[in-house]
PDB file of C-alpha atoms in Angstrom:
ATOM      1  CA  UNK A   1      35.111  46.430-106.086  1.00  0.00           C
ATOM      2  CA  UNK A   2      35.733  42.951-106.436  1.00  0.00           C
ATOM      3  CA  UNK A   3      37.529  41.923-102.935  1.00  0.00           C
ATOM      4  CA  UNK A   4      38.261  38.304-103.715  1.00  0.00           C
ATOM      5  CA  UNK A   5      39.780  37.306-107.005  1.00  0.00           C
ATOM      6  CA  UNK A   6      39.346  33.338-108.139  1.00  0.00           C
ATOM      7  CA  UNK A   7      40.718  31.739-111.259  1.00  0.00           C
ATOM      8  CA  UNK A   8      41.179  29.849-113.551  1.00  0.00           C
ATOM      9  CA  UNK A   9      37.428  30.283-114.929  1.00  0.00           C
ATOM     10  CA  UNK A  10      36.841  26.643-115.482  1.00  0.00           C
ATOM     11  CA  UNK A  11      39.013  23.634-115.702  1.00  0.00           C
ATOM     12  CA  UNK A  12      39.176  20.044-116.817  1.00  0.00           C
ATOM     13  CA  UNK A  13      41.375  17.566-114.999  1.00  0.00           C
ATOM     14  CA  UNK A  14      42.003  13.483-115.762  1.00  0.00           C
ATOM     15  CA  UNK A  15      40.026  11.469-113.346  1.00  0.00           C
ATOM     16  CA  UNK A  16      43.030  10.930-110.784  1.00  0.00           C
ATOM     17  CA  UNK A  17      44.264  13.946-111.238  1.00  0.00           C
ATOM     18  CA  UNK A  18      44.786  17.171-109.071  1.00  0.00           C
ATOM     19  CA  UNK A  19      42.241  20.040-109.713  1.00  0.00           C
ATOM     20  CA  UNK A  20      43.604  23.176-108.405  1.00  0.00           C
ATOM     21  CA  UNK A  21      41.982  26.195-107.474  1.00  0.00           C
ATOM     22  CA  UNK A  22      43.158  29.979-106.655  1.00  0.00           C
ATOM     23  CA  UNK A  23      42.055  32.815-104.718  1.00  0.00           C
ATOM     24  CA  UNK A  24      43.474  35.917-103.699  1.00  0.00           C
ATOM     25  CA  UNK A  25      41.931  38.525-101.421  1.00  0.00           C
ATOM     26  CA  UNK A  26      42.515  41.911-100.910  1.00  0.00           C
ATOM     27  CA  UNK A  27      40.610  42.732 -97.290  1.00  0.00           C
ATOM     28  CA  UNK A  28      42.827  42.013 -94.377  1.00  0.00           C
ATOM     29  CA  UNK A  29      40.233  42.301 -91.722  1.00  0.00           C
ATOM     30  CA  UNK A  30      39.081  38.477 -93.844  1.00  0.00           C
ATOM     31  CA  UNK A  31      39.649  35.743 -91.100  1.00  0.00           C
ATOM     32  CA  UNK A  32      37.447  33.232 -92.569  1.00  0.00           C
ATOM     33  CA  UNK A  33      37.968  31.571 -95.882  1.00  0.00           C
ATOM     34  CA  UNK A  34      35.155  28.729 -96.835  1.00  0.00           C
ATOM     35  CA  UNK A  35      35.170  26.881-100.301  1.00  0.00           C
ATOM     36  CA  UNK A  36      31.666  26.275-101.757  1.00  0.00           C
ATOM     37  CA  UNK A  37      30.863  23.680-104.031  1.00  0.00           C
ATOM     38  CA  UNK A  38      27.817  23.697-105.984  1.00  0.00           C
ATOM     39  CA  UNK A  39      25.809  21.341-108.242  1.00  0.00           C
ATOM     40  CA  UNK A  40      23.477  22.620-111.468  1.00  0.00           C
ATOM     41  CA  UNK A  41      20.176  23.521-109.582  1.00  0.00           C
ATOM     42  CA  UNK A  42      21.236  23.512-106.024  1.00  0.00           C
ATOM     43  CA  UNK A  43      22.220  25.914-103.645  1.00  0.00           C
ATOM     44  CA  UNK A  44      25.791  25.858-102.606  1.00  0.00           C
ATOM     45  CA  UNK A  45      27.847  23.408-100.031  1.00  0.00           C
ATOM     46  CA  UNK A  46      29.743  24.207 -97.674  1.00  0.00           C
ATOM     47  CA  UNK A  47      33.275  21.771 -98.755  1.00  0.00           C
ATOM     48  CA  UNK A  48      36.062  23.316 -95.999  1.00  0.00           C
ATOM     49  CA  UNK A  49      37.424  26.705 -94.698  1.00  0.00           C
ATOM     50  CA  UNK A  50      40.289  27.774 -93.149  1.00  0.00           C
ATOM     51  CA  UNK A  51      41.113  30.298 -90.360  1.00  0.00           C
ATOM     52  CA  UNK A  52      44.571  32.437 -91.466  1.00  0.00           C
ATOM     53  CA  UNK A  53      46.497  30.990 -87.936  1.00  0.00           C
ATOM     54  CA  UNK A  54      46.832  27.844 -89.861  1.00  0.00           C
ATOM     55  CA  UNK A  55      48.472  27.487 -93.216  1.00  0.00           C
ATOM     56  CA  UNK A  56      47.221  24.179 -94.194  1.00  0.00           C
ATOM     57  CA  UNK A  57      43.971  21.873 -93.476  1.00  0.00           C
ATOM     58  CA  UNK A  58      42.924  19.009 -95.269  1.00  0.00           C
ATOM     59  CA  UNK A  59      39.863  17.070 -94.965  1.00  0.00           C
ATOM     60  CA  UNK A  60      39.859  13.812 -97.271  1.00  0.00           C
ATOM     61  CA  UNK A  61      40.390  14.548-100.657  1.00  0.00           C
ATOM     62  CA  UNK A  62      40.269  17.733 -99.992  1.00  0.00           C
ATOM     63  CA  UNK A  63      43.184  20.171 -98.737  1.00  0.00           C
ATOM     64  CA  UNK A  64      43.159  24.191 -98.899  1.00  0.00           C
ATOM     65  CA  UNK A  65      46.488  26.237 -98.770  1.00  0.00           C
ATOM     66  CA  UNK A  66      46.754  29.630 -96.628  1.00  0.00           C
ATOM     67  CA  UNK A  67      49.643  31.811 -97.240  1.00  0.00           C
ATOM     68  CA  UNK A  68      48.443  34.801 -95.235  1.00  0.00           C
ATOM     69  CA  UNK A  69      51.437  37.428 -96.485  1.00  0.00           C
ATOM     70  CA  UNK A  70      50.823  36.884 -99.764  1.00  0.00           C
ATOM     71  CA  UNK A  71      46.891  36.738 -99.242  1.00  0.00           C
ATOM     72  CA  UNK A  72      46.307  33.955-101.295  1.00  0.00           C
ATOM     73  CA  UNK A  73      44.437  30.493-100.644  1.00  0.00           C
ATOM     74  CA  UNK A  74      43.543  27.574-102.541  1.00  0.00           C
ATOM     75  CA  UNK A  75      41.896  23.977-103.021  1.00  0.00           C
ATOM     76  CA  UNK A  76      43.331  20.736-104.203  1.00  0.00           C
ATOM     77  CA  UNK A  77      41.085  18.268-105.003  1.00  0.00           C
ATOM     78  CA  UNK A  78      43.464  14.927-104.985  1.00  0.00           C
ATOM     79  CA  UNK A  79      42.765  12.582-107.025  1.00  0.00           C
ATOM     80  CA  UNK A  80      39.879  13.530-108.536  1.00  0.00           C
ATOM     81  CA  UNK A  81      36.571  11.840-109.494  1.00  0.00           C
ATOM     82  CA  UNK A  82      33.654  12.425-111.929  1.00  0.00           C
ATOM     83  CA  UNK A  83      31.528  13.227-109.210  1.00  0.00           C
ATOM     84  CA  UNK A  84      33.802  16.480-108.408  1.00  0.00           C
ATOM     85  CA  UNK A  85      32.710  17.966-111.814  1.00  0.00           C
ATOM     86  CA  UNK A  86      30.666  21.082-110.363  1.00  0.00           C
ATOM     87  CA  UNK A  87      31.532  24.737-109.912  1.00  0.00           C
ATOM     88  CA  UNK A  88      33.734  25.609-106.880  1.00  0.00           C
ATOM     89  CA  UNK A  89      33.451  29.260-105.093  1.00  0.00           C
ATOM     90  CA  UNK A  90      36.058  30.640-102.755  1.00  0.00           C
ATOM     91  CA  UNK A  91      34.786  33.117-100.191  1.00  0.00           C
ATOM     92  CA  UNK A  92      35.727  35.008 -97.229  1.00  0.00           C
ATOM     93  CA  UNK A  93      34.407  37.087 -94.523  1.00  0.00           C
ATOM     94  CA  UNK A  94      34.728  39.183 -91.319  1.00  0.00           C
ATOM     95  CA  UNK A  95      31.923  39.389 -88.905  1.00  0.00           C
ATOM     96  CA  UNK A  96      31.904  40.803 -85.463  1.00  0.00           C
ATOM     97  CA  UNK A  97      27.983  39.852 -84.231  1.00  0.00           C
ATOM     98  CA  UNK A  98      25.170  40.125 -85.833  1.00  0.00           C
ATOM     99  CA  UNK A  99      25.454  37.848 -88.899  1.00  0.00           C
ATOM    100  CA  UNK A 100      28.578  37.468 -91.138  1.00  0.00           C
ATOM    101  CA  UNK A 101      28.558  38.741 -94.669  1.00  0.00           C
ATOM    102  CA  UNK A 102      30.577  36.319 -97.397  1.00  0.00           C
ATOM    103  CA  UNK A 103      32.362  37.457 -99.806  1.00  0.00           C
ATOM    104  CA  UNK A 104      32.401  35.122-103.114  1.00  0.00           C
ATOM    105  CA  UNK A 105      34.836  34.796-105.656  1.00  0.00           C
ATOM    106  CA  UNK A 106      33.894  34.641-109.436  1.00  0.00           C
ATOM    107  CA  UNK A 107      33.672  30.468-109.482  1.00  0.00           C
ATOM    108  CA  UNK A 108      36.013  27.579-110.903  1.00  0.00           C
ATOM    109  CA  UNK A 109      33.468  25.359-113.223  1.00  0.00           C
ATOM    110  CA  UNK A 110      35.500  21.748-112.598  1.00  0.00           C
ATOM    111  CA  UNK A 111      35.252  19.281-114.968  1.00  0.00           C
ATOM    112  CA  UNK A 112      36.739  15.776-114.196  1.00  0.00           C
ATOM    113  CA  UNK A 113      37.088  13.593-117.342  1.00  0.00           C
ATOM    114  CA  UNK A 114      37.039   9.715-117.473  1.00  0.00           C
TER     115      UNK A 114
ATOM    116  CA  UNK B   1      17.714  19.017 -88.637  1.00  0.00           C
ATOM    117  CA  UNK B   2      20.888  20.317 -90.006  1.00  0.00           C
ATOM    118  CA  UNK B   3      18.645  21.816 -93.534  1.00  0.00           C
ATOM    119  CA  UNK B   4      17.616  25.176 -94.887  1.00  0.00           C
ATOM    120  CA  UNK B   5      14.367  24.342 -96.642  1.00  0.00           C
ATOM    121  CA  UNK B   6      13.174  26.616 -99.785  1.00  0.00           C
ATOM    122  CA  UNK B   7       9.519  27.259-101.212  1.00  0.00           C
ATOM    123  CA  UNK B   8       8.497  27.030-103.991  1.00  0.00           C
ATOM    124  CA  UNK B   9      11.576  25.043-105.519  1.00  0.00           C
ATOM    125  CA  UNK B  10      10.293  26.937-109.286  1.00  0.00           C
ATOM    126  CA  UNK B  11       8.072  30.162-109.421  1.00  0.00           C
ATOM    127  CA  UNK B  12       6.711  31.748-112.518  1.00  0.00           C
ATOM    128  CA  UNK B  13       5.188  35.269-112.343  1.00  0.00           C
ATOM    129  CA  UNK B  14       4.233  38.023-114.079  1.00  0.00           C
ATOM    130  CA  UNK B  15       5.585  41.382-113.680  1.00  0.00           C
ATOM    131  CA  UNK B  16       2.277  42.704-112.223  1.00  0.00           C
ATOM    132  CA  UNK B  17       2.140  40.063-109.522  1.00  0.00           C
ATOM    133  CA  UNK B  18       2.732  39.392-105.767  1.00  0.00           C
ATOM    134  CA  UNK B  19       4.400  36.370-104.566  1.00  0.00           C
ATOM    135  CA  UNK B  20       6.545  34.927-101.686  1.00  0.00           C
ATOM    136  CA  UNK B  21       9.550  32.840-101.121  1.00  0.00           C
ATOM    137  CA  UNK B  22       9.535  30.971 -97.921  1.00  0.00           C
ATOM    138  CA  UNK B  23      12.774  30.071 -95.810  1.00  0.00           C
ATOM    139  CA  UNK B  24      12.720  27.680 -92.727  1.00  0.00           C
ATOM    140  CA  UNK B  25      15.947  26.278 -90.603  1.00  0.00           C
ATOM    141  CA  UNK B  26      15.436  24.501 -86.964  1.00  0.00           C
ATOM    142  CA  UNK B  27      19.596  24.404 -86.723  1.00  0.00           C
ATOM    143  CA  UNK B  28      18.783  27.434 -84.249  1.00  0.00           C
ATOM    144  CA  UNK B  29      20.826  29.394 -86.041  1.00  0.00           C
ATOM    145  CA  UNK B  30      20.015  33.507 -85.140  1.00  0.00           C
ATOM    146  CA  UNK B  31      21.336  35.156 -88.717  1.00  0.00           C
ATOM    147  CA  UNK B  32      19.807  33.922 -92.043  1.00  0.00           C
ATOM    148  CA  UNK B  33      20.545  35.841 -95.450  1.00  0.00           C
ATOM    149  CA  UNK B  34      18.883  35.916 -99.068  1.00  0.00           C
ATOM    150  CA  UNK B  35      21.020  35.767-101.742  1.00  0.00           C
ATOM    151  CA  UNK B  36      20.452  36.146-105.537  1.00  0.00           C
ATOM    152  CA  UNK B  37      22.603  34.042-108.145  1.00  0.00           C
ATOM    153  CA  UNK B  38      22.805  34.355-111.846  1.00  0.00           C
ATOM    154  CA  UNK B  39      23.551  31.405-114.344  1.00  0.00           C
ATOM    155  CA  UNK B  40      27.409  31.130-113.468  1.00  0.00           C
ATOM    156  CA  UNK B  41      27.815  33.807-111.363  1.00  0.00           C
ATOM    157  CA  UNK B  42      28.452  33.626-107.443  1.00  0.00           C
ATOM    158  CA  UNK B  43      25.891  34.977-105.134  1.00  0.00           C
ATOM    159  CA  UNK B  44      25.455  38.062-104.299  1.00  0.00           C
ATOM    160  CA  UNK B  45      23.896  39.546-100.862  1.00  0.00           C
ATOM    161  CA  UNK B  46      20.474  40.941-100.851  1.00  0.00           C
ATOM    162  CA  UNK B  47      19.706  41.068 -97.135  1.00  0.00           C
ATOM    163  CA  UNK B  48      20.823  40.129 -93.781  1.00  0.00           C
ATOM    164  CA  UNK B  49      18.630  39.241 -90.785  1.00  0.00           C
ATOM    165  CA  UNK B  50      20.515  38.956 -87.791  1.00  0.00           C
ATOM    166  CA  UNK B  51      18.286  38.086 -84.163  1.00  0.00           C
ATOM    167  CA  UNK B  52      15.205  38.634 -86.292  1.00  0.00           C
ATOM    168  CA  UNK B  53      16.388  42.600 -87.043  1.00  0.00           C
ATOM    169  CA  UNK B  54      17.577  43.417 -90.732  1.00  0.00           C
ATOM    170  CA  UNK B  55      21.051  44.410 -90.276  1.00  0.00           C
ATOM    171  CA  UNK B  56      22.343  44.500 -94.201  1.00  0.00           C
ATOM    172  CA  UNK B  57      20.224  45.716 -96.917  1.00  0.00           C
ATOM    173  CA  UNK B  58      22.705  45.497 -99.586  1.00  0.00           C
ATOM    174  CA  UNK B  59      20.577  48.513-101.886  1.00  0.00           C
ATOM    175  CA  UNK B  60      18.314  46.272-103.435  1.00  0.00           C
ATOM    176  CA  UNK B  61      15.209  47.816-105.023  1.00  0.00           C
ATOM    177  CA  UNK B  62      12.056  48.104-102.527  1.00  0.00           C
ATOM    178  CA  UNK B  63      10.507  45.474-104.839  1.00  0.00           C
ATOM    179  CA  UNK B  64      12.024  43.036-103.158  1.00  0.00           C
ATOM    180  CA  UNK B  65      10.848  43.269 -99.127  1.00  0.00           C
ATOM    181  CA  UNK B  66      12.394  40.778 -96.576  1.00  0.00           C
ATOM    182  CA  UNK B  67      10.662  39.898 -93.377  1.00  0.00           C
ATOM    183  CA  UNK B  68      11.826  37.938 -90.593  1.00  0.00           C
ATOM    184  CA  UNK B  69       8.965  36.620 -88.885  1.00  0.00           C
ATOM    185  CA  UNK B  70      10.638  34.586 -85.942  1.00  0.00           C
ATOM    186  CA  UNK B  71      14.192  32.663 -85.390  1.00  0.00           C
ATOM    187  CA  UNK B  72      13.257  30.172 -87.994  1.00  0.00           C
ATOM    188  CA  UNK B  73      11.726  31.571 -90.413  1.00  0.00           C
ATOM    189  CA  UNK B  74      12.574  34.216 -93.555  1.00  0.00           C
ATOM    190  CA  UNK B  75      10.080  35.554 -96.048  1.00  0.00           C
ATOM    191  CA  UNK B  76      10.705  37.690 -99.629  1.00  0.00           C
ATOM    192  CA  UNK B  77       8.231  39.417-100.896  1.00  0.00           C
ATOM    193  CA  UNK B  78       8.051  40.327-104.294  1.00  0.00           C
ATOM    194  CA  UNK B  79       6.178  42.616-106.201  1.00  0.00           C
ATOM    195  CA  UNK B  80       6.306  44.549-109.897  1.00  0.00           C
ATOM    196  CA  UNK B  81       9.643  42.716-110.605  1.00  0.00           C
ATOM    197  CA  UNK B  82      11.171  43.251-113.917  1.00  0.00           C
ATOM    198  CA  UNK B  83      12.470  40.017-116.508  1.00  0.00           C
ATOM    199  CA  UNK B  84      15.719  41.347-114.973  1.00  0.00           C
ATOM    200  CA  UNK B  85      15.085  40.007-111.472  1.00  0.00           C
ATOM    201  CA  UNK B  86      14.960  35.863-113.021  1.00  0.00           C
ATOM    202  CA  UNK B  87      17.441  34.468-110.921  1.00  0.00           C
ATOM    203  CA  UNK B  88      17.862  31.110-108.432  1.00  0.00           C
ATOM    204  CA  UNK B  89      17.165  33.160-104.839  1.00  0.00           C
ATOM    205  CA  UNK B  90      18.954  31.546-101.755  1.00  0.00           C
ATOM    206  CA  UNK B  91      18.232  30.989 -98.143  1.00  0.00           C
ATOM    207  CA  UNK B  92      21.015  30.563 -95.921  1.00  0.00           C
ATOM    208  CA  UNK B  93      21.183  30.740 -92.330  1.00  0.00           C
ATOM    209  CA  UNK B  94      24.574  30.892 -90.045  1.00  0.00           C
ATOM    210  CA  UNK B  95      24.971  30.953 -86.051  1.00  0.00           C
ATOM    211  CA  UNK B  96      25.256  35.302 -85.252  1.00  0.00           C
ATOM    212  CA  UNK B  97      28.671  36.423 -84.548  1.00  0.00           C
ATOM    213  CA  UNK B  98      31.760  34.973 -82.718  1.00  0.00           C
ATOM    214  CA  UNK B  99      34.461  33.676 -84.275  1.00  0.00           C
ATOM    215  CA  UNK B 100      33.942  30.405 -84.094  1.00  0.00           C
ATOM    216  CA  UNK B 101      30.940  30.516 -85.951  1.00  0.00           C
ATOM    217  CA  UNK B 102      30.997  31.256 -89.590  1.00  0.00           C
ATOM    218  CA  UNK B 103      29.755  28.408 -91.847  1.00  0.00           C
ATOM    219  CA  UNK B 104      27.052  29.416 -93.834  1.00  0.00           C
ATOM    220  CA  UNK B 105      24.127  26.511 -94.658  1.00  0.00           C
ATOM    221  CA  UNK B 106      22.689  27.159 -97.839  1.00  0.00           C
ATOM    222  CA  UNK B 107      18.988  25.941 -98.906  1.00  0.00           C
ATOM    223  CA  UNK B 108      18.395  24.967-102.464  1.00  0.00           C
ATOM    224  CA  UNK B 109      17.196  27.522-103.681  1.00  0.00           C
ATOM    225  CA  UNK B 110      13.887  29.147-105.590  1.00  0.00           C
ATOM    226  CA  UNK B 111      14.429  28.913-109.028  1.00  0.00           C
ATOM    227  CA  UNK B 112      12.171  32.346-110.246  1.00  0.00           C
ATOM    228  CA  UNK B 113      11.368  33.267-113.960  1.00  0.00           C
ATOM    229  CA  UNK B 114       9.393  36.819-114.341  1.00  0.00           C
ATOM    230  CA  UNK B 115       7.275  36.998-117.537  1.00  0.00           C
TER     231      UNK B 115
END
């Protein structure tokens, strides 16, 4: 059972432009929501997460979206560059000690265009 | 040394063979994972070490063995894989539990090809 859903599959977006990203979850015991962003032949990056007692954070270029009733999140990559083109994962998890266990979405393969 | 370092970087083996992937951190982080990734897929969880005791073995096939030696270090162990098992294997390693401590550091991954 797939527990977090991600779309759209891939997307290209203008250099400048706003790439936008969606997740929805289904597990309400989630309270941790990191977005991954990974390059071809490296191991994912951790970009920013979110905690659902705050609806909005934003780090640079970079700003994810919380609406905890409706259990969705996203990214928005503002004005974005060439060097954004990789493939973005949402994820969330819920651990209580002993390690927490991430949940992945399916992946956003971002292609910014000159 | 805020890394998680993978060996080897590429592996080739045969399906009759024995080989290890190596997994070091000195963050002093007390959970560290292995996680197995197919070409445009997300990762998915193999195994979970948590103070050096597996605490999630996600039902992967005993041909795959984990061992956690110490804090900093995370061994797989393969053995008889199948063509099946070519993947890109990740290391990651996270502080254990609390809720302030979540964010997963991922190493680079073994890139492994079974012939």
């Amino acid at each position: 059972q797939q527990q977090v859903k991600q779309s759209p599959q891939s997307l290209i977006v203008q250099k400048g432009g706003i790439s936008i990203i969606n997740c929805a979850y289904e597990n309400t015991a989630f309270d941790y929501f990191p977005w991954y962003q990974q390059f071809p032949g490296k191991g994912p990056a951790l970009l920013i997460a979110i905690r659902p007692d705050v609806s909005e954070k934003k780090e640079g270029r970079f700003t994810i979206s919380f609406n905890k009733s409706a259990k969705q999140f996203s990214l928005h990559i503002m004005d974005s560059q060439p060097g954004d083109s990789a493939t973005y994962f949402c994820a969330a998890s819920s651990g209580r000690g002993g390690g927490n266990k991430l949940t992945f979405g399916t992946g956003t393969q971002l292609k910014v265009e000159l | 040394d805020t890394e998680v370092t993978q060996t080897p970087k590429h592996l080739v083996m045969g399906m009759t063979n024995k080989k290890s992937l190596k997994c070091e951190q000195h963050m002093g982080h007390r959970a560290m994972y292995w996680y197995k990734q197919k070409a445009k897929k997300p990762p998915e969880l193999m195994f979970v070490y948590s103070y050096e005791k597996l605490s999630i073995n996600e039902s992967v096939p005993s041909r795959f063995s984990p061992e956690c030696p110490n804090s900093s270090l995370l061994n797989l162990h393969l053995h008889a894989l199948q063509p099946e098992d070519s993947a890109l294997y990740l290391c990651a390693s996270s502080q254990a539990g609390g809720l302030a401590n979540y964010g997963y550091t991922f190493g680079s991954g073994t890139r492994l090809t079974v012939v």
